Amino acid sequence: MPRNVEIKARVDDLEAVRARVQTLTSASPEHLTQTDTFFLVPNGRLKLRELGDRTAELIFYDRPDQPGPKASTYTRCPVVDATLLRSVLTASVGVRGVVEKEREVFLHEQTRIHLDRVEGLGTFLELEVAIGDDEPLSTGEAIARDILRFLDVGDDQLVAAAYIDLLAGD
């Protein structure tokens, strides 16, 4: 199962963070509109991610709720008919909630840098550092911390929970 190290932070000035991110990479960001429908499951999180281009994927992931870098394992499955799958999952396990966001994705070495505008929550920075099976988590954690320092994001801005948890008030 693939894994990465993730870290999320609330940012007030997304434009300032974007300017610093753009000094890390010369590539243009990918702009995404995402609607994530989360389902009630006994462990981890299961979401149907629908993109503005009408593509979709089912994603299961598991990670601890803690501020700072954290390991995440995940499985992604392409979806042909998102409407039908959402209907089946809603009827069988129930919906926990929906997260709608606009996301810019920048790539820097082995890190995906997300700048998010989340409906009902505000603006966030999220890092996903890809790590290999033979690579220690500490390597990904160090990379995430270095990027946070470079972007001038402090520990007081770190967020432990997923967007769905923040929206639900968990």
GROMACS .gro file of N, CA and C in nm:
model
  510
    1MET      N    1   0.085  -0.117   0.000
    1MET     CA    2   0.000   0.000   0.000
    1MET      C    3   0.090   0.124   0.000
    2PRO      N    4   0.066   0.219  -0.091
    2PRO     CA    5   0.149   0.340  -0.094
    2PRO      C    6   0.138   0.416   0.038
    3ARG      N    7   0.242   0.495   0.066
    3ARG     CA    8   0.239   0.576   0.188
    3ARG      C    9   0.311   0.707   0.163
    4ASN      N   10   0.276   0.803   0.245
    4ASN     CA   11   0.343   0.932   0.241
    4ASN      C   12   0.341   0.992   0.380
    5VAL      N   13   0.410   1.103   0.394
    5VAL     CA   14   0.405   1.182   0.517
    5VAL      C   15   0.328   1.307   0.484
    6GLU      N   16   0.224   1.334   0.563
    6GLU     CA   17   0.139   1.450   0.539
    6GLU      C   18   0.149   1.550   0.652
    7ILE      N   19   0.126   1.674   0.618
    7ILE     CA   20   0.118   1.779   0.719
    7ILE      C   21   0.023   1.886   0.664
    8LYS      N   22  -0.059   1.940   0.751
    8LYS     CA   23  -0.158   2.040   0.711
    8LYS      C   24  -0.147   2.160   0.804
    9ALA      N   25  -0.162   2.279   0.746
    9ALA     CA   26  -0.155   2.402   0.825
    9ALA      C   27  -0.259   2.502   0.774
   10ARG      N   28  -0.316   2.574   0.867
   10ARG     CA   29  -0.408   2.682   0.832
   10ARG      C   30  -0.322   2.803   0.796
   11VAL      N   31  -0.351   2.868   0.684
   11VAL     CA   32  -0.277   2.988   0.644
   11VAL      C   33  -0.374   3.102   0.616
   12ASP      N   34  -0.339   3.218   0.667
   12ASP     CA   35  -0.424   3.336   0.646
   12ASP      C   36  -0.395   3.406   0.514
   13ASP      N   37  -0.267   3.405   0.474
   13ASP     CA   38  -0.227   3.476   0.353
   13ASP      C   39  -0.180   3.375   0.248
   14LEU      N   40  -0.275   3.318   0.177
   14LEU     CA   41  -0.245   3.216   0.077
   14LEU      C   42  -0.157   3.272  -0.035
   15GLU      N   43  -0.176   3.400  -0.068
   15GLU     CA   44  -0.096   3.461  -0.175
   15GLU      C   45   0.052   3.467  -0.137
   16ALA      N   46   0.082   3.498  -0.012
   16ALA     CA   47   0.221   3.504   0.034
   16ALA      C   48   0.284   3.364   0.032
   17VAL      N   49   0.208   3.264   0.074
   17VAL     CA   50   0.258   3.127   0.072
   17VAL      C   51   0.280   3.084  -0.073
   18ARG      N   52   0.187   3.116  -0.161
   18ARG     CA   53   0.200   3.081  -0.303
   18ARG      C   54   0.328   3.141  -0.361
   19ALA      N   55   0.357   3.267  -0.328
   19ALA     CA   56   0.477   3.332  -0.379
   19ALA      C   57   0.603   3.258  -0.334
   20ARG      N   58   0.605   3.211  -0.209
   20ARG     CA   59   0.722   3.136  -0.160
   20ARG      C   60   0.729   2.998  -0.226
   21VAL      N   61   0.614   2.934  -0.245
   21VAL     CA   62   0.612   2.803  -0.311
   21VAL      C   63   0.666   2.816  -0.453
   22GLN      N   64   0.630   2.920  -0.522
   22GLN     CA   65   0.672   2.936  -0.662
   22GLN      C   66   0.823   2.953  -0.675
   23THR      N   67   0.892   2.988  -0.568
   23THR     CA   68   1.038   2.995  -0.575
   23THR      C   69   1.100   2.855  -0.565
   24LEU      N   70   1.022   2.756  -0.521
   24LEU     CA   71   1.071   2.617  -0.511
   24LEU      C   72   1.062   2.543  -0.643
   25THR      N   73   0.970   2.582  -0.728
   25THR     CA   74   0.945   2.507  -0.851
   25THR      C   75   0.919   2.603  -0.967
   26SER      N   76   0.964   2.564  -1.083
   26SER     CA   77   0.941   2.648  -1.201
   26SER      C   78   0.815   2.604  -1.277
   27ALA      N   79   0.762   2.489  -1.241
   27ALA     CA   80   0.643   2.437  -1.309
   27ALA      C   81   0.517   2.510  -1.263
   28SER      N   82   0.424   2.524  -1.354
   28SER     CA   83   0.295   2.584  -1.319
   28SER      C   84   0.214   2.485  -1.236
   29PRO      N   85   0.133   2.537  -1.145
   29PRO     CA   86   0.052   2.446  -1.063
   29PRO      C   87  -0.063   2.387  -1.143
   30GLU      N   88  -0.111   2.273  -1.095
   30GLU     CA   89  -0.232   2.213  -1.148
   30GLU      C   90  -0.348   2.269  -1.065
   31HIS      N   91  -0.452   2.317  -1.130
   31HIS     CA   92  -0.569   2.372  -1.061
   31HIS      C   93  -0.680   2.268  -1.063
   32LEU      N   94  -0.732   2.235  -0.944
   32LEU     CA   95  -0.834   2.131  -0.932
   32LEU      C   96  -0.955   2.182  -0.854
   33THR      N   97  -1.072   2.139  -0.896
   33THR     CA   98  -1.194   2.156  -0.819
   33THR      C   99  -1.231   2.017  -0.772
   34GLN      N  100  -1.242   1.999  -0.639
   34GLN     CA  101  -1.265   1.866  -0.584
   34GLN      C  102  -1.386   1.867  -0.491
   35THR      N  103  -1.469   1.765  -0.507
   35THR     CA  104  -1.577   1.738  -0.413
   35THR      C  105  -1.552   1.600  -0.356
   36ASP      N  106  -1.528   1.595  -0.225
   36ASP     CA  107  -1.501   1.469  -0.155
   36ASP      C  108  -1.621   1.432  -0.070
   37THR      N  109  -1.686   1.320  -0.102
   37THR     CA  110  -1.795   1.268  -0.022
   37THR      C  111  -1.737   1.159   0.068
   38PHE      N  112  -1.744   1.181   0.200
   38PHE     CA  113  -1.691   1.086   0.296
   38PHE      C  114  -1.802   0.994   0.345
   39PHE      N  115  -1.768   0.866   0.357
   39PHE     CA  116  -1.865   0.766   0.398
   39PHE      C  117  -1.834   0.716   0.538
   40LEU      N  118  -1.937   0.665   0.605
   40LEU     CA  119  -1.923   0.614   0.740
   40LEU      C  120  -1.858   0.475   0.735
   41VAL      N  121  -1.736   0.466   0.784
   41VAL     CA  122  -1.664   0.339   0.785
   41VAL      C  123  -1.604   0.317   0.924
   42PRO      N  124  -1.583   0.191   0.962
   42PRO     CA  125  -1.537   0.162   1.099
   42PRO      C  126  -1.393   0.201   1.128
   43ASN      N  127  -1.308   0.211   1.024
   43ASN     CA  128  -1.171   0.255   1.049
   43ASN      C  129  -1.121   0.332   0.928
   44GLY      N  130  -1.025   0.418   0.950
   44GLY     CA  131  -0.972   0.501   0.844
   44GLY      C  132  -1.079   0.594   0.788
   45ARG      N  133  -1.055   0.641   0.667
   45ARG     CA  134  -1.151   0.729   0.600
   45ARG      C  135  -1.169   0.681   0.457
   46LEU      N  136  -1.293   0.682   0.410
   46LEU     CA  137  -1.326   0.642   0.274
   46LEU      C  138  -1.398   0.759   0.208
   47LYS      N  139  -1.343   0.802   0.093
   47LYS     CA  140  -1.405   0.915   0.024
   47LYS      C  141  -1.412   0.889  -0.126
   48LEU      N  142  -1.517   0.943  -0.185
   48LEU     CA  143  -1.532   0.946  -0.328
   48LEU      C  144  -1.493   1.086  -0.371
   49ARG      N  145  -1.385   1.097  -0.446
   49ARG     CA  146  -1.337   1.228  -0.492
   49ARG      C  147  -1.381   1.248  -0.636
   50GLU      N  148  -1.461   1.354  -0.656
   50GLU     CA  149  -1.506   1.392  -0.789
   50GLU      C  150  -1.437   1.522  -0.828
   51LEU      N  151  -1.378   1.520  -0.948
   51LEU     CA  152  -1.305   1.636  -0.997
   51LEU      C  153  -1.390   1.714  -1.096
   52GLY      N  154  -1.354   1.838  -1.114
   52GLY     CA  155  -1.429   1.926  -1.203
   52GLY      C  156  -1.432   1.879  -1.347
   53ASP      N  157  -1.336   1.794  -1.385
   53ASP     CA  158  -1.334   1.742  -1.523
   53ASP      C  159  -1.420   1.616  -1.539
   54ARG      N  160  -1.498   1.584  -1.437
   54ARG     CA  161  -1.593   1.473  -1.434
   54ARG      C  162  -1.527   1.337  -1.413
   55THR      N  163  -1.396   1.336  -1.379
   55THR     CA  164  -1.333   1.211  -1.340
   55THR      C  165  -1.353   1.193  -1.190
   56ALA      N  166  -1.332   1.068  -1.144
   56ALA     CA  167  -1.352   1.040  -1.002
   56ALA      C  168  -1.265   0.922  -0.959
   57GLU      N  169  -1.242   0.916  -0.829
   57GLU     CA  170  -1.172   0.801  -0.771
   57GLU      C  171  -1.221   0.778  -0.630
   58LEU      N  172  -1.217   0.652  -0.589
   58LEU     CA  173  -1.250   0.614  -0.453
   58LEU      C  174  -1.117   0.602  -0.380
   59ILE      N  175  -1.108   0.666  -0.264
   59ILE     CA  176  -0.982   0.668  -0.188
   59ILE      C  177  -1.008   0.623  -0.046
   60PHE      N  178  -0.933   0.522  -0.003
   60PHE     CA  179  -0.932   0.484   0.138
   60PHE      C  180  -0.797   0.526   0.192
   61TYR      N  181  -0.798   0.591   0.310
   61TYR     CA  182  -0.671   0.625   0.372
   61TYR      C  183  -0.682   0.616   0.523
   62ASP      N  184  -0.566   0.596   0.582
   62ASP     CA  185  -0.559   0.584   0.728
   62ASP      C  186  -0.436   0.660   0.775
   63ARG      N  187  -0.458   0.747   0.873
   63ARG     CA  188  -0.349   0.823   0.931
   63ARG      C  189  -0.393   0.872   1.068
   64PRO      N  190  -0.298   0.895   1.158
   64PRO     CA  191  -0.335   0.946   1.290
   64PRO      C  192  -0.375   1.093   1.283
   65ASP      N  193  -0.459   1.135   1.376
   65ASP     CA  194  -0.496   1.276   1.388
   65ASP      C  195  -0.401   1.340   1.488
   66GLN      N  196  -0.296   1.401   1.437
   66GLN     CA  197  -0.198   1.468   1.521
   66GLN      C  198  -0.141   1.584   1.443
   67PRO      N  199  -0.108   1.693   1.512
   67PRO     CA  200  -0.046   1.804   1.440
   67PRO      C  201   0.095   1.763   1.396
   68GLY      N  202   0.145   1.826   1.295
   68GLY     CA  203   0.280   1.793   1.248
   68GLY      C  204   0.279   1.680   1.149
   69PRO      N  205   0.396   1.640   1.104
   69PRO     CA  206   0.406   1.533   1.005
   69PRO      C  207   0.349   1.401   1.058
   70LYS      N  208   0.276   1.330   0.972
   70LYS     CA  209   0.217   1.202   1.012
   70LYS      C  210   0.217   1.108   0.892
   71ALA      N  211   0.237   0.981   0.920
   71ALA     CA  212   0.236   0.880   0.814
   71ALA      C  213   0.093   0.853   0.770
   72SER      N  214   0.076   0.834   0.641
   72SER     CA  215  -0.055   0.803   0.585
   72SER      C  216  -0.038   0.691   0.484
   73THR      N  217  -0.123   0.588   0.495
   73THR     CA  218  -0.128   0.485   0.394
   73THR      C  219  -0.259   0.503   0.318
   74TYR      N  220  -0.257   0.470   0.190
   74TYR     CA  221  -0.378   0.495   0.111
   74TYR      C  222  -0.387   0.399  -0.006
   75THR      N  223  -0.510   0.385  -0.056
   75THR     CA  224  -0.538   0.309  -0.177
   75THR      C  225  -0.634   0.392  -0.261
   76ARG      N  226  -0.603   0.405  -0.389
   76ARG     CA  227  -0.687   0.481  -0.481
   76ARG      C  228  -0.740   0.389  -0.590
   77CYS      N  229  -0.868   0.408  -0.625
   77CYS     CA  230  -0.931   0.325  -0.727
   77CYS      C  231  -1.008   0.415  -0.824
   78PRO      N  232  -0.973   0.413  -0.952
   78PRO     CA  233  -1.048   0.493  -1.050
   78PRO      C  234  -1.195   0.450  -1.052
   79VAL      N  235  -1.282   0.548  -1.075
   79VAL     CA  236  -1.426   0.524  -1.076
   79VAL      C  237  -1.482   0.564  -1.211
   80VAL      N  238  -1.561   0.475  -1.270
   80VAL     CA  239  -1.621   0.502  -1.400
   80VAL      C  240  -1.752   0.580  -1.385
   81ASP      N  241  -1.834   0.542  -1.287
   81ASP     CA  242  -1.965   0.604  -1.268
   81ASP      C  243  -1.977   0.653  -1.123
   82ALA      N  244  -1.934   0.778  -1.100
   82ALA     CA  245  -1.933   0.834  -0.964
   82ALA      C  246  -2.073   0.846  -0.906
   83THR      N  247  -2.169   0.882  -0.989
   83THR     CA  248  -2.306   0.898  -0.940
   83THR      C  249  -2.361   0.766  -0.887
   84LEU      N  250  -2.340   0.659  -0.962
   84LEU     CA  251  -2.388   0.527  -0.919
   84LEU      C  252  -2.314   0.480  -0.794
   85LEU      N  253  -2.182   0.495  -0.790
   85LEU     CA  254  -2.106   0.452  -0.674
   85LEU      C  255  -2.147   0.531  -0.549
   86ARG      N  256  -2.164   0.662  -0.563
   86ARG     CA  257  -2.208   0.743  -0.449
   86ARG      C  258  -2.342   0.694  -0.398
   87SER      N  259  -2.433   0.660  -0.488
   87SER     CA  260  -2.565   0.610  -0.451
   87SER      C  261  -2.554   0.477  -0.376
   88VAL      N  262  -2.472   0.386  -0.426
   88VAL     CA  263  -2.455   0.255  -0.362
   88VAL      C  264  -2.394   0.270  -0.223
   89LEU      N  265  -2.289   0.350  -0.211
   89LEU     CA  266  -2.223   0.368  -0.081
   89LEU      C  267  -2.313   0.443   0.018
   90THR      N  268  -2.387   0.539  -0.032
   90THR     CA  269  -2.479   0.613   0.056
   90THR      C  270  -2.585   0.518   0.113
   91ALA      N  271  -2.641   0.434   0.028
   91ALA     CA  272  -2.744   0.340   0.072
   91ALA      C  273  -2.688   0.232   0.165
   92SER      N  274  -2.565   0.190   0.142
   92SER     CA  275  -2.511   0.077   0.218
   92SER      C  276  -2.440   0.117   0.348
   93VAL      N  277  -2.365   0.226   0.347
   93VAL     CA  278  -2.290   0.262   0.468
   93VAL      C  279  -2.320   0.401   0.521
   94GLY      N  280  -2.378   0.488   0.440
   94GLY     CA  281  -2.415   0.622   0.484
   94GLY      C  282  -2.305   0.724   0.458
   95VAL      N  283  -2.347   0.849   0.447
   95VAL     CA  284  -2.256   0.960   0.421
   95VAL      C  285  -2.223   1.031   0.551
   96ARG      N  286  -2.097   1.055   0.574
   96ARG     CA  287  -2.051   1.133   0.690
   96ARG      C  288  -2.057   1.282   0.661
   97GLY      N  289  -2.021   1.321   0.539
   97GLY     CA  290  -2.023   1.462   0.502
   97GLY      C  291  -1.952   1.484   0.370
   98VAL      N  292  -1.954   1.610   0.325
   98VAL     CA  293  -1.896   1.647   0.196
   98VAL      C  294  -1.801   1.764   0.216
   99VAL      N  295  -1.684   1.756   0.152
   99VAL     CA  296  -1.584   1.863   0.154
   99VAL      C  297  -1.569   1.912   0.011
  100GLU      N  298  -1.588   2.043  -0.007
  100GLU     CA  299  -1.569   2.103  -0.139
  100GLU      C  300  -1.451   2.198  -0.132
  101LYS      N  301  -1.361   2.186  -0.231
  101LYS     CA  302  -1.242   2.272  -0.227
  101LYS      C  303  -1.189   2.301  -0.366
  102GLU      N  304  -1.119   2.412  -0.372
  102GLU     CA  305  -1.038   2.450  -0.488
  102GLU      C  306  -0.894   2.427  -0.445
  103ARG      N  307  -0.817   2.358  -0.528
  103ARG     CA  308  -0.681   2.319  -0.489
  103ARG      C  309  -0.584   2.353  -0.602
  104GLU      N  310  -0.470   2.410  -0.562
  104GLU     CA  311  -0.357   2.426  -0.652
  104GLU      C  312  -0.252   2.326  -0.607
  105VAL      N  313  -0.198   2.249  -0.701
  105VAL     CA  314  -0.098   2.147  -0.668
  105VAL      C  315   0.034   2.183  -0.735
  106PHE      N  316   0.136   2.200  -0.652
  106PHE     CA  317   0.272   2.225  -0.699
  106PHE      C  318   0.354   2.100  -0.668
  107LEU      N  319   0.449   2.067  -0.755
  107LEU     CA  320   0.538   1.955  -0.730
  107LEU      C  321   0.678   2.008  -0.703
  108HIS      N  322   0.735   1.959  -0.592
  108HIS     CA  323   0.874   1.993  -0.557
  108HIS      C  324   0.943   1.865  -0.513
  109GLU      N  325   1.031   1.815  -0.602
  109GLU     CA  326   1.100   1.689  -0.576
  109GLU      C  327   0.998   1.580  -0.543
  110GLN      N  328   1.002   1.520  -0.424
  110GLN     CA  329   0.908   1.413  -0.393
  110GLN      C  330   0.787   1.462  -0.313
  111THR      N  331   0.763   1.593  -0.316
  111THR     CA  332   0.655   1.652  -0.237
  111THR      C  333   0.550   1.718  -0.324
  112ARG      N  334   0.425   1.685  -0.294
  112ARG     CA  335   0.311   1.756  -0.353
  112ARG      C  336   0.272   1.865  -0.254
  113ILE      N  337   0.270   1.988  -0.301
  113ILE     CA  338   0.234   2.102  -0.217
  113ILE      C  339   0.096   2.148  -0.262
  114HIS      N  340   0.000   2.142  -0.170
  114HIS     CA  341  -0.138   2.181  -0.201
  114HIS      C  342  -0.169   2.315  -0.135
  115LEU      N  343  -0.225   2.406  -0.210
  115LEU     CA  344  -0.281   2.529  -0.156
  115LEU      C  345  -0.432   2.517  -0.174
  116ASP      N  346  -0.503   2.510  -0.062
  116ASP     CA  347  -0.645   2.477  -0.064
  116ASP      C  348  -0.733   2.592  -0.015
  117ARG      N  349  -0.844   2.610  -0.084
  117ARG     CA  350  -0.954   2.696  -0.038
  117ARG      C  351  -1.070   2.601  -0.013
  118VAL      N  352  -1.101   2.580   0.116
  118VAL     CA  353  -1.201   2.481   0.155
  118VAL      C  354  -1.329   2.553   0.195
  119GLU      N  355  -1.439   2.518   0.129
  119GLU     CA  356  -1.567   2.582   0.158
  119GLU      C  357  -1.604   2.561   0.305
  120GLY      N  358  -1.634   2.669   0.373
  120GLY     CA  359  -1.675   2.663   0.514
  120GLY      C  360  -1.560   2.659   0.613
  121LEU      N  361  -1.435   2.649   0.565
  121LEU     CA  362  -1.320   2.640   0.656
  121LEU      C  363  -1.214   2.747   0.634
  122GLY      N  364  -1.189   2.785   0.509
  122GLY     CA  365  -1.085   2.883   0.482
  122GLY      C  366  -0.973   2.828   0.397
  123THR      N  367  -0.850   2.879   0.422
  123THR     CA  368  -0.737   2.848   0.337
  123THR      C  369  -0.631   2.769   0.413
  124PHE      N  370  -0.570   2.673   0.341
  124PHE     CA  371  -0.477   2.579   0.403
  124PHE      C  372  -0.362   2.548   0.309
  125LEU      N  373  -0.253   2.504   0.370
  125LEU     CA  374  -0.139   2.445   0.302
  125LEU      C  375  -0.136   2.299   0.344
  126GLU      N  376  -0.116   2.212   0.247
  126GLU     CA  377  -0.101   2.070   0.279
  126GLU      C  378   0.018   2.016   0.202
  127LEU      N  379   0.103   1.941   0.270
  127LEU     CA  380   0.218   1.877   0.207
  127LEU      C  381   0.198   1.727   0.210
  128GLU      N  382   0.233   1.662   0.101
  128GLU     CA  383   0.234   1.516   0.092
  128GLU      C  384   0.371   1.476   0.040
  129VAL      N  385   0.452   1.420   0.127
  129VAL     CA  386   0.586   1.377   0.090
  129VAL      C  387   0.581   1.227   0.062
  130ALA      N  388   0.602   1.189  -0.063
  130ALA     CA  389   0.600   1.047  -0.100
  130ALA      C  390   0.725   0.979  -0.045
  131ILE      N  391   0.703   0.863   0.017
  131ILE     CA  392   0.816   0.787   0.070
  131ILE      C  393   0.805   0.642   0.023
  132GLY      N  394   0.919   0.586  -0.010
  132GLY     CA  395   0.924   0.449  -0.056
  132GLY      C  396   0.910   0.351   0.058
  133ASP      N  397   0.883   0.226   0.024
  133ASP     CA  398   0.867   0.122   0.125
  133ASP      C  399   0.992   0.104   0.210
  134ASP      N  400   1.107   0.125   0.150
  134ASP     CA  401   1.233   0.106   0.222
  134ASP      C  402   1.285   0.235   0.286
  135GLU      N  403   1.212   0.343   0.271
  135GLU     CA  404   1.254   0.473   0.323
  135GLU      C  405   1.192   0.495   0.461
  136PRO      N  406   1.271   0.541   0.558
  136PRO     CA  407   1.214   0.564   0.692
  136PRO      C  408   1.120   0.685   0.693
  137LEU      N  409   1.018   0.679   0.779
  137LEU     CA  410   0.925   0.791   0.792
  137LEU      C  411   0.998   0.919   0.830
  138SER      N  412   1.105   0.907   0.905
  138SER     CA  413   1.179   1.025   0.950
  138SER      C  414   1.232   1.107   0.832
  139THR      N  415   1.260   1.043   0.720
  139THR     CA  416   1.306   1.116   0.602
  139THR      C  417   1.195   1.208   0.551
  140GLY      N  418   1.074   1.154   0.538
  140GLY     CA  419   0.960   1.235   0.495
  140GLY      C  420   0.926   1.345   0.594
  141GLU      N  421   0.935   1.314   0.722
  141GLU     CA  422   0.909   1.413   0.826
  141GLU      C  423   1.007   1.529   0.817
  142ALA      N  424   1.135   1.498   0.796
  142ALA     CA  425   1.238   1.602   0.786
  142ALA      C  426   1.214   1.691   0.663
  143ILE      N  427   1.177   1.629   0.551
  143ILE     CA  428   1.149   1.706   0.430
  143ILE      C  429   1.031   1.800   0.454
  144ALA      N  430   0.924   1.749   0.515
  144ALA     CA  431   0.806   1.831   0.543
  144ALA      C  432   0.842   1.948   0.634
  145ARG      N  433   0.918   1.922   0.739
  145ARG     CA  434   0.960   2.029   0.832
  145ARG      C  435   1.045   2.134   0.761
  146ASP      N  436   1.136   2.090   0.674
  146ASP     CA  437   1.220   2.185   0.601
  146ASP      C  438   1.135   2.275   0.511
  147ILE      N  439   1.038   2.218   0.443
  147ILE     CA  440   0.951   2.298   0.356
  147ILE      C  441   0.868   2.396   0.438
  148LEU      N  442   0.815   2.350   0.551
  148LEU     CA  443   0.738   2.440   0.637
  148LEU      C  444   0.823   2.559   0.681
  149ARG      N  445   0.947   2.533   0.721
  149ARG     CA  446   1.036   2.642   0.762
  149ARG      C  447   1.059   2.739   0.646
  150PHE      N  448   1.084   2.684   0.528
  150PHE     CA  449   1.108   2.768   0.411
  150PHE      C  450   0.986   2.854   0.380
  151LEU      N  451   0.867   2.797   0.398
  151LEU     CA  452   0.743   2.870   0.370
  151LEU      C  453   0.700   2.960   0.484
  152ASP      N  454   0.776   2.958   0.593
  152ASP     CA  455   0.748   3.041   0.711
  152ASP      C  456   0.613   3.006   0.774
  153VAL      N  457   0.588   2.876   0.786
  153VAL     CA  458   0.465   2.827   0.849
  153VAL      C  459   0.505   2.770   0.985
  154GLY      N  460   0.445   2.826   1.091
  154GLY     CA  461   0.481   2.788   1.228
  154GLY      C  462   0.399   2.673   1.283
  155ASP      N  463   0.451   2.614   1.390
  155ASP     CA  464   0.382   2.502   1.456
  155ASP      C  465   0.242   2.542   1.504
  156ASP      N  466   0.223   2.670   1.537
  156ASP     CA  467   0.093   2.716   1.585
  156ASP      C  468  -0.013   2.714   1.475
  157GLN      N  469   0.028   2.696   1.349
  157GLN     CA  470  -0.065   2.691   1.237
  157GLN      C  471  -0.103   2.548   1.197
  158LEU      N  472  -0.035   2.449   1.256
  158LEU     CA  473  -0.057   2.310   1.217
  158LEU      C  474  -0.195   2.261   1.260
  159VAL      N  475  -0.251   2.175   1.177
  159VAL     CA  476  -0.385   2.122   1.199
  159VAL      C  477  -0.374   1.970   1.208
  160ALA      N  478  -0.434   1.911   1.310
  160ALA     CA  479  -0.427   1.766   1.330
  160ALA      C  480  -0.530   1.690   1.247
  161ALA      N  481  -0.648   1.745   1.233
  161ALA     CA  482  -0.761   1.672   1.176
  161ALA      C  483  -0.774   1.689   1.026
  162ALA      N  484  -0.852   1.601   0.966
  162ALA     CA  485  -0.888   1.610   0.824
  162ALA      C  486  -0.995   1.719   0.806
  163TYR      N  487  -1.008   1.768   0.684
  163TYR     CA  488  -1.110   1.870   0.659
  163TYR      C  489  -1.249   1.824   0.701
  164ILE      N  490  -1.283   1.699   0.675
  164ILE     CA  491  -1.415   1.649   0.712
  164ILE      C  492  -1.436   1.657   0.863
  165ASP      N  493  -1.331   1.630   0.940
  165ASP     CA  494  -1.342   1.637   1.085
  165ASP      C  495  -1.360   1.781   1.132
  166LEU      N  496  -1.290   1.873   1.069
  166LEU     CA  497  -1.304   2.015   1.104
  166LEU      C  498  -1.445   2.064   1.073
  167LEU      N  499  -1.498   2.024   0.957
  167LEU     CA  500  -1.635   2.065   0.921
  167LEU      C  501  -1.738   2.005   1.017
  168ALA      N  502  -1.713   1.883   1.061
  168ALA     CA  503  -1.807   1.814   1.151
  168ALA      C  504  -1.791   1.860   1.296
  169GLY      N  505  -1.685   1.936   1.323
  169GLY     CA  506  -1.662   1.983   1.460
  169GLY      C  507  -1.604   1.877   1.551
  170ASP      N  508  -1.541   1.775   1.492
  170ASP     CA  509  -1.480   1.667   1.572
  170ASP      C  510  -1.348   1.711   1.633
   0.00000   0.00000   0.00000
